[in-house]
Coordinates of C-alpha atoms in Angstrom, one line a residue:
M30 CA -3.2 5.4 -8.9
S31 CA -0.7 7.7 -7.7
I32 CA 0.4 11.1 -8.9
F33 CA 4.1 10.5 -8.6
N34 CA 6.4 9.1 -11.2
Q35 CA 9.8 8.7 -9.7
K36 CA 11.8 6.0 -8.1
S37 CA 13.8 6.4 -5.0
K38 CA 16.9 4.2 -4.7
F39 CA 18.7 4.2 -1.4
K40 CA 21.4 1.9 -0.2
I41 CA 22.1 2.7 3.4
K42 CA 24.0 0.5 5.7
T43 CA 21.9 -0.5 8.6
E44 CA 23.2 -0.3 12.1
I45 CA 21.7 -3.0 14.3
R46 CA 22.0 -3.2 18.0
T47 CA 20.4 -5.9 20.1
V48 CA 19.5 -5.1 23.7
R49 CA 18.8 -8.1 25.9
E50 CA 17.9 -7.9 29.6
T51 CA 17.7 -11.1 31.6
V52 CA 16.3 -9.8 34.8
E53 CA 13.3 -11.8 35.7
R54 CA 10.4 -9.8 37.0
P55 CA 7.0 -11.0 38.2
K56 CA 4.2 -10.5 35.7
L57 CA 2.3 -7.3 36.3
K58 CA -1.3 -7.0 35.6
A59 CA -2.2 -4.7 32.7
S60 CA -4.5 -1.9 33.8
T61 CA -7.1 -1.2 31.2
S62 CA -10.4 0.5 31.4
S63 CA -13.4 -1.8 31.3
S64 CA -15.4 0.7 29.3
S65 CA -15.5 0.0 25.6
I66 CA -15.5 2.5 22.8
P67 CA -17.9 2.2 19.9
T68 CA -16.2 0.2 17.1
T69 CA -16.6 0.1 13.4
G70 CA -16.9 -2.8 11.1
S71 CA -14.0 -4.4 9.3
S72 CA -12.0 -2.3 6.9
Q73 CA -9.1 -2.8 4.7
H74 CA -6.7 0.0 4.9
S75 CA -3.3 0.3 6.3
N76 CA -1.0 3.3 6.7
A77 CA 1.3 4.6 9.2
R78 CA 1.3 7.7 11.3
I79 CA 2.9 9.3 14.2
A80 CA -0.2 9.4 16.3
G81 CA -1.3 9.2 19.8
A82 CA -2.7 6.2 21.7
G83 CA -3.9 4.9 18.5
S84 CA -1.5 5.7 15.8
S85 CA 0.6 3.4 13.7
L86 CA 3.2 3.2 11.0
S87 CA 2.8 1.1 8.0
R88 CA 3.2 0.3 4.4
A89 CA 4.0 -2.9 2.7
S90 CA 3.7 -5.0 -0.3
S91 CA 4.8 -8.3 -1.6
T92 CA 5.0 -9.3 -5.2
P93 CA 3.9 -12.6 -6.7
R94 CA 4.4 -14.1 -10.1
L95 CA 3.1 -16.9 -12.2
N96 CA 6.0 -19.1 -11.2
G97 CA 4.5 -19.1 -7.7
T98 CA 7.1 -16.8 -6.1
S99 CA 6.5 -13.4 -4.8
H100 CA 8.6 -10.4 -5.8
T101 CA 9.9 -7.8 -3.4
T102 CA 11.6 -4.6 -4.6
S103 CA 13.2 -3.5 -1.4
T104 CA 14.7 -5.9 1.2
S105 CA 15.6 -9.5 0.5
S106 CA 14.9 -12.1 3.1
S107 CA 18.5 -13.0 3.2
A108 CA 19.4 -9.6 4.5
R109 CA 16.8 -9.2 7.2
A110 CA 19.3 -7.4 9.4
S111 CA 19.4 -4.4 7.1
L112 CA 16.9 -2.1 5.4
T113 CA 19.0 -1.3 2.5
K114 CA 17.8 -2.7 -0.8
V115 CA 15.2 -0.3 -1.9
T116 CA 14.8 -0.4 -5.6
S117 CA 11.3 0.7 -6.2
I118 CA 10.0 3.0 -3.5
S119 CA 6.5 4.3 -3.6
T120 CA 7.0 7.0 -1.0
A121 CA 4.1 9.3 -0.2
R122 CA 2.1 7.4 2.3
R123 CA 0.5 8.4 5.5
V124 CA 0.7 7.7 9.1
Q125 CA -2.2 7.1 11.3
S126 CA -3.4 7.4 14.8
A127 CA -6.0 5.7 17.0
S128 CA -4.8 7.2 20.2
P129 CA -6.7 8.6 23.1
N130 CA -6.2 12.0 21.6
P131 CA -7.0 13.3 18.2
S132 CA -4.2 12.8 15.7
I133 CA -2.7 15.4 13.4
N134 CA -0.9 15.6 10.2
G135 CA 2.7 16.0 11.3
D136 CA 4.0 17.9 8.4
G137 CA 1.0 20.2 8.3
R138 CA 0.6 19.9 4.6
S139 CA -2.5 18.8 2.7
S140 CA -2.6 15.2 1.5
R141 CA -2.2 15.8 -2.2
K142 CA 0.2 18.7 -1.7
R143 CA 2.2 16.7 0.7
R144 CA 2.3 13.9 -1.7
A145 CA 3.3 16.1 -4.5
T146 CA 6.5 17.0 -2.7
K147 CA 7.3 13.3 -2.7
A148 CA 6.5 12.7 -6.3
S149 CA 9.6 10.6 -6.5
S150 CA 8.0 7.5 -5.2
R151 CA 4.2 7.2 -5.1
S152 CA 3.3 7.2 -8.7
P153 CA 2.9 4.6 -11.3
I154 CA 6.3 3.9 -12.7
S155 CA 6.0 4.1 -16.5
P156 CA 8.7 3.3 -19.0
H157 CA 10.6 6.3 -20.1
F158 CA 10.9 7.1 -23.8
S159 CA 12.5 9.8 -25.7
E160 CA 10.4 12.9 -26.4
D161 CA 11.2 12.1 -30.1
S162 CA 8.5 9.5 -30.4
D163 CA 9.1 9.0 -34.0
S164 CA 12.4 7.2 -33.3
D165 CA 12.4 3.9 -31.5
S166 CA 16.2 4.1 -31.1
N167 CA 16.3 7.4 -29.2
G168 CA 15.5 8.0 -25.6
D169 CA 16.3 6.4 -22.3
E170 CA 18.8 3.6 -23.0
N171 CA 16.8 1.4 -20.6
W172 CA 13.4 1.8 -22.1
E173 CA 13.5 -1.6 -23.9
D174 CA 14.5 -3.3 -20.6
N175 CA 11.6 -1.5 -18.9
L176 CA 9.1 -3.1 -21.4
D177 CA 10.7 -6.5 -21.4
A178 CA 8.5 -8.5 -19.0
R179 CA 11.2 -11.2 -18.5
K180 CA 13.9 -8.7 -17.6
R181 CA 11.5 -6.8 -15.3
R182 CA 10.6 -9.9 -13.4
K183 CA 14.3 -10.8 -12.9
R184 CA 15.0 -7.4 -11.5
V185 CA 12.1 -7.6 -9.0
H186 CA 12.7 -11.2 -8.0
D187 CA 11.5 -11.7 -4.5
E188 CA 13.5 -13.9 -2.1
R189 CA 10.7 -14.0 0.4
P190 CA 9.5 -17.6 0.9
V191 CA 6.4 -18.4 -1.0
D192 CA 3.2 -18.5 1.1
L193 CA 1.5 -21.6 -0.4
N194 CA -1.4 -21.2 2.0
R195 CA -2.5 -18.0 0.3
K196 CA -5.2 -18.1 -2.3
L197 CA -5.0 -15.0 -4.4
R198 CA -8.1 -15.2 -6.7
H199 CA -11.0 -13.0 -5.7
P200 CA -14.2 -15.1 -5.2
K201 CA -16.2 -12.7 -7.4
I202 CA -13.7 -12.4 -10.2
W203 CA -15.3 -12.2 -13.7
K204 CA -14.8 -15.6 -15.4
G205 CA -15.9 -14.6 -18.9
E206 CA -19.7 -15.1 -18.6
D207 CA -22.0 -13.9 -21.3
A208 CA -22.8 -10.2 -21.3
D209 CA -26.5 -10.7 -20.4
Q210 CA -25.4 -12.7 -17.3
V211 CA -22.9 -10.1 -16.2
E212 CA -25.5 -7.4 -16.4
R213 CA -27.4 -9.0 -13.5
I214 CA -24.2 -9.0 -11.3
P215 CA -23.7 -5.8 -9.3
G216 CA -20.6 -3.9 -10.3
P217 CA -17.6 -3.4 -8.0
G218 CA -18.9 0.0 -6.9
I219 CA -15.7 1.9 -7.3
I220 CA -15.1 5.7 -7.2
H221 CA -14.3 6.4 -10.9
A222 CA -11.3 8.5 -11.7
A223 CA -13.6 10.9 -13.6
K224 CA -15.4 11.6 -10.3
V225 CA -12.3 13.3 -8.8
A226 CA -10.4 14.5 -11.9
S227 CA -12.5 15.9 -14.7
L228 CA -13.4 19.0 -16.7
E229 CA -16.0 19.7 -13.9
H230 CA -13.1 19.9 -11.4
K231 CA -11.5 22.7 -13.5
C232 CA -9.0 20.3 -15.2
K233 CA -7.8 20.9 -18.7
P234 CA -7.9 18.5 -21.6
A235 CA -4.7 16.6 -22.2
L236 CA -3.0 15.3 -25.3
G237 CA -4.4 18.0 -27.5
L238 CA -8.0 16.7 -27.1
K239 CA -11.1 18.8 -27.2
N240 CA -13.5 18.9 -24.3
E241 CA -15.9 16.5 -25.9
E242 CA -13.1 14.0 -26.6
V243 CA -11.7 13.4 -23.2
A244 CA -14.0 10.6 -21.9
V245 CA -12.5 7.1 -22.0
R246 CA -12.9 3.7 -20.3
L247 CA -10.2 1.4 -18.8
Q248 CA -10.6 -2.3 -18.4
Y249 CA -9.2 -4.2 -15.4
P250 CA -8.3 -7.9 -15.2
G251 CA -10.8 -8.8 -12.5
A252 CA -14.2 -7.3 -13.4
R253 CA -16.3 -6.9 -16.6
Y254 CA -17.0 -3.3 -15.7
P255 CA -14.4 -0.7 -16.8
E256 CA -13.4 2.5 -14.9
R257 CA -14.4 5.9 -16.3
Y258 CA -11.5 8.4 -16.9
E259 CA -11.2 11.8 -18.5
L260 CA -7.9 12.5 -20.2
V261 CA -7.3 15.8 -18.4
E262 CA -4.6 17.6 -16.4
G263 CA -4.9 19.5 -13.2
K264 CA -2.8 20.4 -10.2
D265 CA -2.9 17.8 -7.4
K266 CA -5.3 15.7 -9.5
I267 CA -5.1 12.2 -10.8
D268 CA -2.9 12.0 -13.9
A269 CA -5.2 9.9 -16.1
V270 CA -2.6 9.3 -18.8
K271 CA 0.0 8.0 -16.4
D272 CA -2.6 6.0 -14.5
I273 CA -3.8 4.3 -17.6
E274 CA -0.2 3.4 -18.7
K275 CA 0.5 2.0 -15.3
V276 CA -2.6 -0.2 -15.3
V277 CA -1.7 -1.6 -18.7
Q278 CA 1.8 -2.4 -17.6
L279 CA 0.8 -4.0 -14.3
A280 CA -2.1 -6.0 -15.9
A281 CA 0.2 -7.5 -18.6
S282 CA 3.3 -8.1 -16.4
T283 CA 1.5 -9.5 -13.4
Y284 CA -1.4 -11.5 -14.8
L285 CA 0.0 -12.9 -18.0
T286 CA 2.9 -15.1 -19.1
D287 CA 5.6 -13.6 -21.4
E288 CA 4.0 -15.0 -24.5
E289 CA 0.5 -13.8 -23.5
G290 CA 1.7 -10.4 -22.5
K291 CA 3.8 -9.8 -25.7
I292 CA 0.9 -7.9 -27.4
F293 CA 0.9 -5.5 -24.6
L294 CA 4.6 -5.2 -23.7
D295 CA 6.6 -5.8 -26.9
H296 CA 9.1 -3.0 -27.1
Q297 CA 8.5 -2.4 -30.8
T298 CA 4.8 -3.1 -31.4
G299 CA 3.3 -3.5 -27.9
I300 CA 0.2 -1.5 -26.8
L301 CA 2.1 0.1 -24.0
R302 CA 4.7 1.3 -26.5
K303 CA 1.9 2.9 -28.6
L304 CA 0.4 4.6 -25.5
V305 CA 3.7 6.1 -24.6
K306 CA 4.5 7.3 -28.1
S307 CA 1.1 8.9 -28.4
K308 CA 1.6 10.7 -25.1
N309 CA 5.0 12.0 -26.2
R310 CA 3.5 13.4 -29.4
S311 CA 0.4 14.7 -27.6
D312 CA -1.6 12.5 -30.0
G313 CA -4.9 12.2 -28.2
P314 CA -6.7 10.1 -31.0
G315 CA -3.7 7.7 -31.1
F316 CA -3.7 7.3 -27.3
K317 CA -7.4 6.5 -27.3
A318 CA -7.0 4.0 -30.2
A319 CA -4.3 2.2 -28.3
L320 CA -6.5 2.2 -25.2
R321 CA -9.4 0.6 -27.1
E322 CA -7.0 -2.0 -28.4
Y323 CA -5.9 -2.8 -24.9
N324 CA -9.4 -3.1 -23.6
D325 CA -10.4 -5.4 -26.4
E326 CA -7.4 -7.7 -26.1
L327 CA -7.7 -8.0 -22.3
L328 CA -11.4 -8.8 -22.5
K329 CA -10.5 -11.6 -25.0
L330 CA -8.1 -13.1 -22.5
M331 CA -10.6 -12.8 -19.7
R332 CA -13.3 -14.6 -21.7
K333 CA -10.9 -17.4 -22.4
G334 CA -10.2 -17.8 -18.7
V335 CA -6.6 -16.9 -18.9
I336 CA -6.6 -14.4 -16.0
V337 CA -8.4 -16.8 -13.7
R338 CA -6.1 -19.7 -14.6
N339 CA -2.9 -17.6 -14.0
L340 CA -4.2 -16.2 -10.7
D341 CA -4.7 -19.7 -9.4
K342 CA -1.0 -20.3 -9.9
M343 CA 0.0 -17.2 -7.8
H344 CA 0.4 -17.0 -4.1
G345 CA 1.4 -13.4 -3.7
I346 CA 1.0 -9.9 -5.2
P347 CA 3.9 -7.9 -6.6
R348 CA 4.9 -5.0 -4.4
E349 CA 4.5 -2.6 -7.3
L350 CA 0.9 -3.6 -7.7
V351 CA 0.2 -3.4 -4.0
D352 CA 1.5 0.1 -3.9
F353 CA -0.5 1.1 -6.9
I354 CA -3.8 -0.3 -5.7
L355 CA -3.3 1.5 -2.3
D356 CA -2.5 4.7 -4.1
Q357 CA -5.6 4.4 -6.3
V358 CA -7.7 4.0 -3.2
Y359 CA -6.1 6.9 -1.3
D360 CA -6.3 9.2 -4.3
R361 CA -10.1 8.7 -4.6
T362 CA -11.0 8.8 -1.0
V363 CA -8.5 10.6 1.3
A364 CA -6.8 13.0 -1.1
P365 CA -9.9 15.0 -2.0
R366 CA -10.6 15.6 1.7
V367 CA -7.1 15.5 3.2
E368 CA -7.7 18.9 4.9
L369 CA -9.7 17.0 7.5
L370 CA -6.5 15.5 8.8
A371 CA -5.1 18.9 9.6
K372 CA -7.3 19.3 12.6
Y373 CA -5.5 18.2 15.7
Q374 CA -4.8 19.0 19.3
N375 CA -1.5 20.7 20.0
G376 CA 0.5 19.0 22.8
S377 CA -1.4 15.8 22.6
D378 CA -0.2 12.2 21.9
N379 CA -1.9 12.4 18.5
V380 CA 0.4 13.7 15.9
Y381 CA -0.3 12.6 12.3
G382 CA 2.6 11.3 10.3
E383 CA 2.9 8.4 7.8
L384 CA 5.1 5.5 7.3
N385 CA 5.7 5.0 3.5
H386 CA 5.0 1.8 1.6
P387 CA 8.6 0.5 1.5
F388 CA 9.0 0.9 5.2
I389 CA 5.9 -1.2 5.9
S390 CA 6.9 -3.7 3.3
D391 CA 10.3 -4.2 5.0
I392 CA 8.6 -4.5 8.4
L393 CA 6.2 -7.1 7.2
E394 CA 9.0 -9.1 5.6
R395 CA 11.4 -8.8 8.6
T396 CA 8.7 -10.0 11.0
N397 CA 7.9 -13.0 8.8
L398 CA 4.2 -12.2 8.6
T399 CA 2.2 -14.7 6.6
S400 CA -1.4 -15.1 5.5
D401 CA -2.3 -17.3 8.5
K402 CA -1.1 -14.7 11.1
V403 CA -2.6 -11.6 12.7
F404 CA -1.5 -8.0 12.4
V405 CA -2.6 -5.2 14.6
D406 CA -2.0 -1.4 14.0
L407 CA -2.5 0.6 17.2
G408 CA -3.3 4.1 16.0
S409 CA -4.3 3.2 12.4
G410 CA -5.3 6.7 11.2
V411 CA -7.0 6.5 7.8
G412 CA -6.2 2.8 7.6
N413 CA -3.3 2.8 5.2
V414 CA -1.1 0.3 7.1
T415 CA -4.0 -2.1 8.0
L416 CA -5.0 -2.3 4.3
Q417 CA -1.4 -2.8 3.1
A418 CA -0.9 -5.7 5.4
A419 CA -4.2 -7.3 4.3
L420 CA -3.4 -6.8 0.6
E421 CA 0.4 -7.6 0.6
I422 CA 0.4 -10.5 3.0
G423 CA -3.3 -11.6 2.9
C424 CA -3.3 -11.8 6.7
E425 CA -6.0 -10.9 9.2
S426 CA -5.4 -7.2 9.7
W427 CA -6.8 -5.0 12.5
G428 CA -6.5 -1.2 13.1
C429 CA -7.8 1.1 15.8
E430 CA -8.1 4.9 15.6
M431 CA -9.9 7.4 17.8
M432 CA -9.8 10.6 15.8
E433 CA -13.2 11.0 14.2
N434 CA -12.1 12.5 10.8
A435 CA -9.4 9.9 10.4
C436 CA -12.0 7.1 11.2
N437 CA -14.4 8.5 8.6
L438 CA -11.7 8.6 6.0
A439 CA -10.6 5.1 6.9
E440 CA -14.2 3.8 6.4
A441 CA -14.2 5.4 2.9
Q442 CA -10.9 3.8 2.1
Y443 CA -12.1 0.5 3.3
D444 CA -15.1 0.5 0.9
E445 CA -13.0 1.6 -2.0
F446 CA -10.3 -0.9 -1.1
L447 CA -12.8 -3.8 -1.3
A448 CA -14.1 -2.6 -4.6
R449 CA -10.6 -2.1 -6.1
C450 CA -9.5 -5.5 -5.0
R451 CA -12.4 -7.0 -6.9
L452 CA -11.6 -4.8 -9.9
W453 CA -8.1 -6.3 -9.9
G454 CA -9.3 -9.8 -9.2
V455 CA -7.3 -10.2 -6.0
K456 CA -8.5 -11.4 -2.6
P457 CA -7.1 -9.5 0.5
G458 CA -7.0 -10.7 4.1
K459 CA -9.8 -9.9 6.4
V460 CA -9.8 -6.3 7.7
R461 CA -11.2 -4.8 10.8
L462 CA -11.1 -1.1 11.6
E463 CA -12.1 -0.1 15.1
R464 CA -13.0 3.3 16.5
G465 CA -11.9 4.5 19.9
D466 CA -9.0 4.4 22.4
F467 CA -7.1 1.2 21.8
R468 CA -6.4 1.0 25.6
K469 CA -10.1 0.5 26.2
N470 CA -11.5 -1.1 23.0
E471 CA -12.5 -4.6 24.1
K472 CA -12.2 -6.1 20.6
I473 CA -8.6 -4.7 20.3
L474 CA -7.6 -5.9 23.7
E475 CA -8.9 -9.4 22.8
V476 CA -7.3 -9.7 19.4
L477 CA -3.9 -8.6 20.9
K478 CA -3.8 -11.9 22.8
R479 CA -3.4 -13.7 19.5
A480 CA -1.5 -11.1 17.5
D481 CA 1.7 -12.0 15.8
V482 CA 2.8 -8.5 14.8
V483 CA 1.8 -5.2 16.5
L484 CA 2.6 -1.9 15.0
V485 CA 2.6 1.3 17.2
N486 CA 4.0 4.6 16.0
N487 CA 5.0 6.1 19.3
Q488 CA 7.2 8.8 17.8
A489 CA 5.3 11.5 19.7
F490 CA 3.8 9.5 22.6
T491 CA 4.1 10.7 26.2
S492 CA 5.9 8.5 28.7
Q493 CA 2.6 7.8 30.3
L494 CA 1.1 6.4 27.1
N495 CA 4.2 4.3 26.5
D496 CA 3.9 2.9 30.0
N497 CA 0.2 2.1 29.3
L498 CA 1.3 0.2 26.2
V499 CA 3.8 -1.8 28.1
S500 CA 1.1 -2.9 30.5
M501 CA -1.0 -4.0 27.5
F502 CA 2.0 -6.0 26.1
L503 CA 1.8 -8.3 29.2
D504 CA -1.1 -10.0 27.5
L505 CA 0.8 -10.6 24.2
K506 CA 1.7 -14.2 23.4
I507 CA 5.3 -15.2 23.6
G508 CA 7.2 -14.4 20.3
C509 CA 4.9 -11.6 19.3
K510 CA 6.8 -8.8 17.5
I511 CA 6.2 -5.1 18.4
I512 CA 7.3 -2.5 15.8
S513 CA 7.8 1.0 17.3
L514 CA 9.8 4.1 16.4
K515 CA 11.0 4.4 20.0
T516 CA 12.0 1.7 22.4
F517 CA 10.0 0.8 25.4
V518 CA 13.1 -0.2 27.3
H519 CA 15.2 2.7 28.5
D520 CA 18.9 2.5 29.6
N521 CA 18.3 5.0 32.4
K522 CA 15.6 2.9 34.0
N523 CA 16.2 0.6 36.9
A524 CA 15.5 -3.0 36.0
E525 CA 13.7 -3.5 39.2
N526 CA 10.9 -1.2 38.2
D527 CA 11.1 -1.5 34.5
V528 CA 8.4 -3.9 33.3
A529 CA 9.5 -3.6 29.6
T530 CA 13.0 -4.8 30.5
S531 CA 11.7 -8.0 31.9
I532 CA 9.3 -8.9 29.0
L533 CA 10.9 -7.6 25.8
D534 CA 14.0 -8.3 23.8
V535 CA 14.7 -5.3 21.7
E536 CA 16.5 -4.9 18.4
H537 CA 17.5 -1.4 17.3
L538 CA 17.4 -0.8 13.6
T539 CA 17.9 2.1 11.2
Y540 CA 15.6 2.9 8.3
P541 CA 16.9 4.8 5.2
E542 CA 15.9 8.2 3.8
G543 CA 12.4 8.6 2.4
Y544 CA 10.8 6.0 4.6
V545 CA 8.6 8.4 6.6
S546 CA 6.4 11.4 5.7
W547 CA 7.6 13.9 8.2
T548 CA 11.3 14.0 7.2
G549 CA 13.4 13.0 4.3
A550 CA 16.2 11.9 6.6
S551 CA 17.0 8.4 7.9
G552 CA 16.0 7.4 11.4
T553 CA 15.8 4.6 13.9
Y554 CA 13.1 2.2 15.0
C555 CA 12.8 -0.9 17.1
I556 CA 11.5 -4.5 16.9
S557 CA 10.7 -5.8 20.3
T558 CA 10.0 -9.5 20.9
R559 CA 7.7 -10.6 23.7
R560 CA 9.4 -13.2 25.9

């Protein structure tokens, strides 16, 4: 869930320069320490940061539909040379660092507070209705279009090739078994929203409800067990009302056909319409009644096997859903303890910054990453980018971070990520999160040899660390793509002593405003190809 409810729309012409050096140089041997750093088990988180010898940028998401295609709301595959089409940006994501030095939060703000400043893109995007809820004709002229599933799908049509090799259905999805059978199956083990946003957390009742009336439950399409919410309001807390509206919208528009989803999305009588009208009128009882109706209707479809049948026809996850799941994970694990990321070492390679979801999505699309490939985030911080790649693409996704607090939060995200994916009924790619200096971690050095895409946020790296990375790149396979904020090939270097020049073809690109956490301005980045 996210606490933002705005869309960012940027159309910025991309400037692309390709730098190609043809000087042949003998292969140099990468110098890496033989000592290994303790590692952690696999984890599914991926986010981007400006970190030291272990930080990375990332955020991506692809969108699938029942017609077997995936939807992308930012860059179309036909325009891979530009990062311009950003229609639905979920901006407040983070950057990570797994470098030899502790990483820091670049903007110096707390997680939730930092995200609040970017409310324009990280929250669930709910249909906008007039405050006059008694009139269906008043309000935003586009509200009917927002509720029309068919029109929504056309707007977010994804031109990315369908990855037919990806199987989306979670192996533990609930298939409608009898209640007594379900009781013997362990639940997903999620962190309920009521655990982080409740009356106990000094929140106030919403929608005119009394304290004893705020408790509700929300059903998801993948598991029999609902999530517990309290309909409350609080600064920098989960907005339960918006969160619930978003879940209803995504469950109906992603998992159901137009006919099946009509009861939820019809712009006159749909359940989502009832929820929004009740919210606008501060009608707590009406909102709760509509929520109960949603839970009942979704369970009926789940028992009939509709969700399972439709998921089997899908080969990708809508970007909007990817962003939302990642936000739900972050809001329940990292956000409550974000102050831990403020501890960093001044003057080190580890500076904490984040690459927002749309940036990562564009990178994953531009590099043609698919479910049968390998992604590595060097400096993965709290795991945002690593998780995004695993969820959006379904690929094998690795991350390495050395800052202890970031590693601990990454592990928390990983556990919640797995539980959330089961709750939504979707299967992510395999995730591995490692602890330690990526220059010395044996597992990372080994997986780099078969990596297809490597992300390294070297925005604040020293020249020495960048040189160390170039030595590591010698072991990459031909054709591997390296995403970085700064080039490893410099114009002022002599080709005779510049290893990067002899092994990398570099493409210089520009990202639009709102793509990184540390500034609202546009900037440049590079895609280097190992040759």
